[in-house]
mmCIF file of C-alpha atoms in Angstrom:
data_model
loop_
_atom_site.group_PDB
_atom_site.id
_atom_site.type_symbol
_atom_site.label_atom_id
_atom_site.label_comp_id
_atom_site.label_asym_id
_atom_site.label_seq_id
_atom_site.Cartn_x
_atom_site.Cartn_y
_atom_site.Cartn_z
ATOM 1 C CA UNK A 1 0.000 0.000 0.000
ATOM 2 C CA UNK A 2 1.678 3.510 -1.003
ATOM 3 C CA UNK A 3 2.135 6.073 1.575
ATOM 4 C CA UNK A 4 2.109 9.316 2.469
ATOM 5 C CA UNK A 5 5.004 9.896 5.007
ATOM 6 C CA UNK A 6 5.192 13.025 7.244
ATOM 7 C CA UNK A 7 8.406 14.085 9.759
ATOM 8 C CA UNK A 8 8.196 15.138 12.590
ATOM 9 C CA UNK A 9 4.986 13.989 13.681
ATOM 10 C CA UNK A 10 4.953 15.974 16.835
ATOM 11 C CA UNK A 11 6.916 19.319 16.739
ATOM 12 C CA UNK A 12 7.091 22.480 20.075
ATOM 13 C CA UNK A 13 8.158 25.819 18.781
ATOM 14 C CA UNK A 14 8.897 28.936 20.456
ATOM 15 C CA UNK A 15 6.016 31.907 19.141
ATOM 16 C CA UNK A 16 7.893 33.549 16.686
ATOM 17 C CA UNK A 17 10.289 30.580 15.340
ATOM 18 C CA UNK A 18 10.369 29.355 11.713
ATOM 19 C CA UNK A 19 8.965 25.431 11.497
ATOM 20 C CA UNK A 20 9.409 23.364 8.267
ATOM 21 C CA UNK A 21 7.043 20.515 7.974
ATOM 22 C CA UNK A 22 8.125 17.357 5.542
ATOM 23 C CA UNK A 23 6.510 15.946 3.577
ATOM 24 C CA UNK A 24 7.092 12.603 0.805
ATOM 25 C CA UNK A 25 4.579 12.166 -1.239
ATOM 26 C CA UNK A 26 3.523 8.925 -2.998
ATOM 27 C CA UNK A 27 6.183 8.707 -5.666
ATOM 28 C CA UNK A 28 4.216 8.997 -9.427
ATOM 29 C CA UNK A 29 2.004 11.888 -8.053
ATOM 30 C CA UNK A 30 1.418 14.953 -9.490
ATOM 31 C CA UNK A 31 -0.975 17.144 -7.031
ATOM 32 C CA UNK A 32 0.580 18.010 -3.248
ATOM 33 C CA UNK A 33 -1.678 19.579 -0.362
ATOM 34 C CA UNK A 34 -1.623 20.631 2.786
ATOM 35 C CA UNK A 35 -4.494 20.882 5.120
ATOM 36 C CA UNK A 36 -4.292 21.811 8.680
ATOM 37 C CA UNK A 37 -7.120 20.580 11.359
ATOM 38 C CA UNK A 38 -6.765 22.795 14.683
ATOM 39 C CA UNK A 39 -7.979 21.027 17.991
ATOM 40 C CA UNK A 40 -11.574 20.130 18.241
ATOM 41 C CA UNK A 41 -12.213 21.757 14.469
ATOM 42 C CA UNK A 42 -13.229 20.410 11.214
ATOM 43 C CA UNK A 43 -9.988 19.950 8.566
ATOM 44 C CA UNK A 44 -9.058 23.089 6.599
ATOM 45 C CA UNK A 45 -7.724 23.044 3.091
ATOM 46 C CA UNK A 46 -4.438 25.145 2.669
ATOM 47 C CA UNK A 47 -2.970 25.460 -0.578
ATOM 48 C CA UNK A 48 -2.564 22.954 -3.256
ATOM 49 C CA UNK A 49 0.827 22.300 -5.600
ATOM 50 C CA UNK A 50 1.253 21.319 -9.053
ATOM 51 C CA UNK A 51 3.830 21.607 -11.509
ATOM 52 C CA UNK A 52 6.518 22.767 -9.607
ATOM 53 C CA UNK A 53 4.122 25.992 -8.564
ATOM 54 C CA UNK A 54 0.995 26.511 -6.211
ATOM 55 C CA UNK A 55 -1.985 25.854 -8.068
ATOM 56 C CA UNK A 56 -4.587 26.984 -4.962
ATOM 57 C CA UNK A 57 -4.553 28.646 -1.515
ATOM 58 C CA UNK A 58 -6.911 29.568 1.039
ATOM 59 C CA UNK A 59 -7.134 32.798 3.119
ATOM 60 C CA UNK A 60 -5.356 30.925 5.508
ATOM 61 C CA UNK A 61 -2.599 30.623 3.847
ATOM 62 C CA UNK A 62 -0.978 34.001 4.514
ATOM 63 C CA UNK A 63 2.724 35.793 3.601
ATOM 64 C CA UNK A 64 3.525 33.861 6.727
ATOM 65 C CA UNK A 65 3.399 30.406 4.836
ATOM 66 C CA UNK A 66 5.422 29.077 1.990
ATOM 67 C CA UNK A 67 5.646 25.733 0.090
ATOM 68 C CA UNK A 68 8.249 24.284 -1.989
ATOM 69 C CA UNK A 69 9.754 20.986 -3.416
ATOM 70 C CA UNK A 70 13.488 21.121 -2.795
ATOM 71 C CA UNK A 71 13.871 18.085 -4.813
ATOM 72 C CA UNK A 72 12.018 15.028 -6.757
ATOM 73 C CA UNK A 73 10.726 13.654 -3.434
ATOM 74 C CA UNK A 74 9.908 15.869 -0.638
ATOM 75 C CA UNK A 75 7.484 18.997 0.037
ATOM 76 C CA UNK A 76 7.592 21.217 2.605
ATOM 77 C CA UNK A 77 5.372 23.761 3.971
ATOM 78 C CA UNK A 78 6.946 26.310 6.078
ATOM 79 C CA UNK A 79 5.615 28.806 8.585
ATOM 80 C CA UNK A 80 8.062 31.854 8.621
ATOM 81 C CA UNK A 81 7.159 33.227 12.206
ATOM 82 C CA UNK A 82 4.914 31.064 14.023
ATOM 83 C CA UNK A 83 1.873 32.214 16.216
ATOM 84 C CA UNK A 84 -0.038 30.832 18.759
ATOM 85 C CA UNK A 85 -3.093 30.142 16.465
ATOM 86 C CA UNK A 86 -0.557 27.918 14.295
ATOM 87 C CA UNK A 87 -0.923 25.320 16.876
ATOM 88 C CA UNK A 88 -2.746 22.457 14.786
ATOM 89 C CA UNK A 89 -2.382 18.985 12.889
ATOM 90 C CA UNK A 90 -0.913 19.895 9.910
ATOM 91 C CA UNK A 91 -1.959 16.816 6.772
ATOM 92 C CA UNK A 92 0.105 16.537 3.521
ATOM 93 C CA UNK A 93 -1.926 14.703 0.934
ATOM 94 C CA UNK A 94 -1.327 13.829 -2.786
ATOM 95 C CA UNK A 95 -3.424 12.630 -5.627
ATOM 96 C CA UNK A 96 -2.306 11.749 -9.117
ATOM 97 C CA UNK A 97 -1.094 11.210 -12.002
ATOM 98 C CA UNK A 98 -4.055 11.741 -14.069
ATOM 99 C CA UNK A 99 -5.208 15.586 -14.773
ATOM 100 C CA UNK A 100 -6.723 17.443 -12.458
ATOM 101 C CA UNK A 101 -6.262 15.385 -9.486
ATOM 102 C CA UNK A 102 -10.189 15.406 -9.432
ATOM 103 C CA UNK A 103 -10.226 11.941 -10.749
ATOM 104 C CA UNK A 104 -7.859 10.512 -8.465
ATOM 105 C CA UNK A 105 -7.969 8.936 -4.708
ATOM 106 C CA UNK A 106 -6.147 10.908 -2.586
ATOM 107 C CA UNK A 107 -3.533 9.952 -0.007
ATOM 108 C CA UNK A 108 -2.867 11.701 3.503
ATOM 109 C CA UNK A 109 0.157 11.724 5.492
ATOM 110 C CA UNK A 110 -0.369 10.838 8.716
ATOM 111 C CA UNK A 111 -0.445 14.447 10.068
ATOM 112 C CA UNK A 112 2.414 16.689 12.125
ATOM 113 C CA UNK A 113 1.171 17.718 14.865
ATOM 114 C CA UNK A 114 2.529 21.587 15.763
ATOM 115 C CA UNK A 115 2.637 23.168 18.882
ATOM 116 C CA UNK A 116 3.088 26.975 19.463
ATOM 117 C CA UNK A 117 4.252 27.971 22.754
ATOM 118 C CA UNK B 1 -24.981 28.909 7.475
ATOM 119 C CA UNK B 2 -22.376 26.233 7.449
ATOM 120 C CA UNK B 3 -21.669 25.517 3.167
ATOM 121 C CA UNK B 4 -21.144 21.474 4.449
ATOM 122 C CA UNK B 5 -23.257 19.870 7.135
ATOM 123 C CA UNK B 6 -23.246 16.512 8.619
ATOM 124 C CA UNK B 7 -25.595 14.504 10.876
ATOM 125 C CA UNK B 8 -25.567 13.540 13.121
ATOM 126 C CA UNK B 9 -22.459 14.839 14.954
ATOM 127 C CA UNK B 10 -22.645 12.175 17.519
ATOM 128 C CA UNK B 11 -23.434 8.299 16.917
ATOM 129 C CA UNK B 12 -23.190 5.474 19.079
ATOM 130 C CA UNK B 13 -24.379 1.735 17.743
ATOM 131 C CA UNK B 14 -24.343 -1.909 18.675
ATOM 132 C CA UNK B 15 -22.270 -3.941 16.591
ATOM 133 C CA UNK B 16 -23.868 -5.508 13.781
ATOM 134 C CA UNK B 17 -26.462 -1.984 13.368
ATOM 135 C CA UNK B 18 -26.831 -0.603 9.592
ATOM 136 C CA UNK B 19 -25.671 2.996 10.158
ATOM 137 C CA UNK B 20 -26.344 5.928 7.980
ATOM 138 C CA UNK B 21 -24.515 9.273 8.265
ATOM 139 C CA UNK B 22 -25.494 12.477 6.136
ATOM 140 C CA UNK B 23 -24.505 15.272 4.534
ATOM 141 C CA UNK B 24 -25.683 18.082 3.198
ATOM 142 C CA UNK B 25 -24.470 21.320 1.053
ATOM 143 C CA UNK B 26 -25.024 24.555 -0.086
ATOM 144 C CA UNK B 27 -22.492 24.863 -2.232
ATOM 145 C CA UNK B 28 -21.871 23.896 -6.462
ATOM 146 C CA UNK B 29 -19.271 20.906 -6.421
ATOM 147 C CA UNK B 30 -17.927 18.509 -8.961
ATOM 148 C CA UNK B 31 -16.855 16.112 -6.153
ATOM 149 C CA UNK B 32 -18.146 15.027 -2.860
ATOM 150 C CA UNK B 33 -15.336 13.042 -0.482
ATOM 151 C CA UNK B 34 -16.287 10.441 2.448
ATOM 152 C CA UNK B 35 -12.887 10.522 4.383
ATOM 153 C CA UNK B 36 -12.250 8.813 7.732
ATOM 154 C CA UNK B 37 -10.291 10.088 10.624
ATOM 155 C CA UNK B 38 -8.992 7.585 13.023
ATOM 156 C CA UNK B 39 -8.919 8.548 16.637
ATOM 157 C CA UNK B 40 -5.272 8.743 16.097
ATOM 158 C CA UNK B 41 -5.491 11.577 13.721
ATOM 159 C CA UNK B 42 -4.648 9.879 10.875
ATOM 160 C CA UNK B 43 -7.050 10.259 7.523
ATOM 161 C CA UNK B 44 -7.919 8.258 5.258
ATOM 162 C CA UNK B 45 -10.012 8.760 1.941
ATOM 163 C CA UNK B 46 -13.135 6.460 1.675
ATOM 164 C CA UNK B 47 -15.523 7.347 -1.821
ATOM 165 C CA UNK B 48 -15.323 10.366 -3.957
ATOM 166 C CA UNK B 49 -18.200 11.435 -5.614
ATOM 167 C CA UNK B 50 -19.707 12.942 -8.398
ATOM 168 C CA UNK B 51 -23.074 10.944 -9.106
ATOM 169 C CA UNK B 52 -24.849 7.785 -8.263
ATOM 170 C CA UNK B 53 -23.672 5.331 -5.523
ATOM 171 C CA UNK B 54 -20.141 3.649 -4.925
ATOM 172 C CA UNK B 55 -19.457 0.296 -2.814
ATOM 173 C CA UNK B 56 -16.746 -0.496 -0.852
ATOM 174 C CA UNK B 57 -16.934 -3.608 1.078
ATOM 175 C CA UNK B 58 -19.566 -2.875 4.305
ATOM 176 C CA UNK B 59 -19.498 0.868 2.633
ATOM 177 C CA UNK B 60 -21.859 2.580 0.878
ATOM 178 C CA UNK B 61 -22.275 6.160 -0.192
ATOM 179 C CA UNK B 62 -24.779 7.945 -2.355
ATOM 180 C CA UNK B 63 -25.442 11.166 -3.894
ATOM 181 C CA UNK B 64 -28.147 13.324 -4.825
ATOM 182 C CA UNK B 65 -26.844 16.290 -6.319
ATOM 183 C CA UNK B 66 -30.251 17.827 -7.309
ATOM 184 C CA UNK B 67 -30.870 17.816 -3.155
ATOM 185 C CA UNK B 68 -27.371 18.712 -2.582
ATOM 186 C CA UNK B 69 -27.491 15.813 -0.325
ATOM 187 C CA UNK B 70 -25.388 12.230 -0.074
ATOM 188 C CA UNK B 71 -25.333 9.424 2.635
ATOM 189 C CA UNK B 72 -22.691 7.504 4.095
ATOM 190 C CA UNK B 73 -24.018 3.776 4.810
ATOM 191 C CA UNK B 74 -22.414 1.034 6.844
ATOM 192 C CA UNK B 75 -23.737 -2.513 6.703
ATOM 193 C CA UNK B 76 -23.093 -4.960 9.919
ATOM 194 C CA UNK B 77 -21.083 -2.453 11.458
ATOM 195 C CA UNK B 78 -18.198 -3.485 13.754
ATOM 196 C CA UNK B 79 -16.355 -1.670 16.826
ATOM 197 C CA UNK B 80 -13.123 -1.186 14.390
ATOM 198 C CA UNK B 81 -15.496 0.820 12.411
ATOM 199 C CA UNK B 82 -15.301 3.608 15.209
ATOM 200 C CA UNK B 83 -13.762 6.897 13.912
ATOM 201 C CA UNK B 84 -14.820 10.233 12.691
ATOM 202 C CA UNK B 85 -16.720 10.503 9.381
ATOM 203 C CA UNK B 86 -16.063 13.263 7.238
ATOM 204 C CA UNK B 87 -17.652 14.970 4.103
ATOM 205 C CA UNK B 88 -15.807 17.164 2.005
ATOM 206 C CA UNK B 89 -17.403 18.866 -1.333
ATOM 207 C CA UNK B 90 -15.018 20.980 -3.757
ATOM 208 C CA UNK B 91 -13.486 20.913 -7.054
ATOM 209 C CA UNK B 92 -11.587 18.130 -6.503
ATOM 210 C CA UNK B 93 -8.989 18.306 -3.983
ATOM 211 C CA UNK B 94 -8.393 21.990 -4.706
ATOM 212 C CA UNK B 95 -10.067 24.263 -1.930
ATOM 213 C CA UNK B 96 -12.013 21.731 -0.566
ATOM 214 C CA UNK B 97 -14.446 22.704 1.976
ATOM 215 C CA UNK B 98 -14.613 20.129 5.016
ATOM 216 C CA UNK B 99 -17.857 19.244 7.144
ATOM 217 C CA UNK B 100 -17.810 19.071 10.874
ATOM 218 C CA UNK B 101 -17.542 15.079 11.080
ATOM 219 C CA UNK B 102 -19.936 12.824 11.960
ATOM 220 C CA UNK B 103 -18.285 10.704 15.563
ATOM 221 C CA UNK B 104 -19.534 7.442 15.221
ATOM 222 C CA UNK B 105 -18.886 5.368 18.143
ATOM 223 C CA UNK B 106 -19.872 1.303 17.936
ATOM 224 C CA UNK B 107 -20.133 -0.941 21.006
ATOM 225 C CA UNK B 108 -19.418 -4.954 20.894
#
């Protein structure tokens, strides 16, 4: 069964440090996300890659937040200056390979769970 | 006015009950997702949707988009069936919008 595969799964922070979440997606996909669930609230949709560039974000996903594949196999999301509201399970998920990622079942990571203190 | 809606939020059922969890929306979509969300966090995609009905196994979900409306069905249910249920509607994957999850909870 492919996987998703997410490091670290548990991260502290001081407020105000920069946190880089990892992320490998399955290896022939084409879409990456990122969701983020905070404590006791429904999941939240983030921002969506494809083709080497961000195809979607949400309002949530601020100047503060930045994705990127470094290489073939990971993707990172990182939080430039972390708050106290960033404290949440953050999901990387990937569908693919056909177009539009619509089509496809999609795979999540297993989560990273941030805190802010 | 929530744009997805599930009930109920709470479920608890003998083993062996049929279950049925719903959702609604107010939103256009071109895809409806049943995902599952072990108590460990972890989630896992069930059915996506666009029309009809899909089986998987015990599973069963429908979809009426005309009503905006689609069911989540599990036959002979069993305790490892215990997690939250979640409906998601969107444009594929892209800007999904999530429900509140449906917590079902089944007793041996």
């Amino acid at each position: 069964e492919p996987e998703v595969t997410q490091t670290p799964s548990h991260q502290v922070t001081q407020m105000g440090q920069e946190v880089i979440l990892r992320c490998v997606p399955i290896s022939n996909h084409l879409y990456f996300y990122w969701y983020r669930q905070i404590l006791g609230q429904k999941v939240e949709f983030l921002v969506s890659f494809y083709n080497n560039e961000i195809s979607e974000k949400s309002e949530i996903f601020d100047d503060q937040f930045s994705v990127e594949r470094p290489d073939g196999s990971n993707f990172t999301l990182k939080i430039r200056s972390t708050k106290l509201e960033d404290s949440a399970m953050y999901f990387c998920a990937s569908s693919g390979p056909g177009a539009g990622g619509s089509g496809n079942t999609i795979y999540f990571g297993e989560g990273s769970w941030l805190t802010v203190v | 006015k929530n744009e997805v809606e599930q009930s109920p939020q709470n479920l608890t059922a003998q083993e062996g009950e049929f279950i049925t969890i719903n959702c609604s929306y107010s939103v256009g979509i071109s895809a409806l997702h049943w995902l599952q969300q072990h108590p460990g966090g972890g989630i896992v995609s069930l059915f996506m949707l666009s029309s009809g009905k899909k089986k998987h196994g015990r599973l069963i979900a429908t979809i009426n988009i005309q009503e905006k409306h689609s069911s989540l069905h599990i036959t002979a249910s069993h305790p490892r069936d215990s997690a939250v249920y979640i409906c998601a509607v969107g444009p594929g994957y892209d800007k999904v919008i999530f429900g509140p999850g449906t917590s079902l909870s089944v007793i041996p």
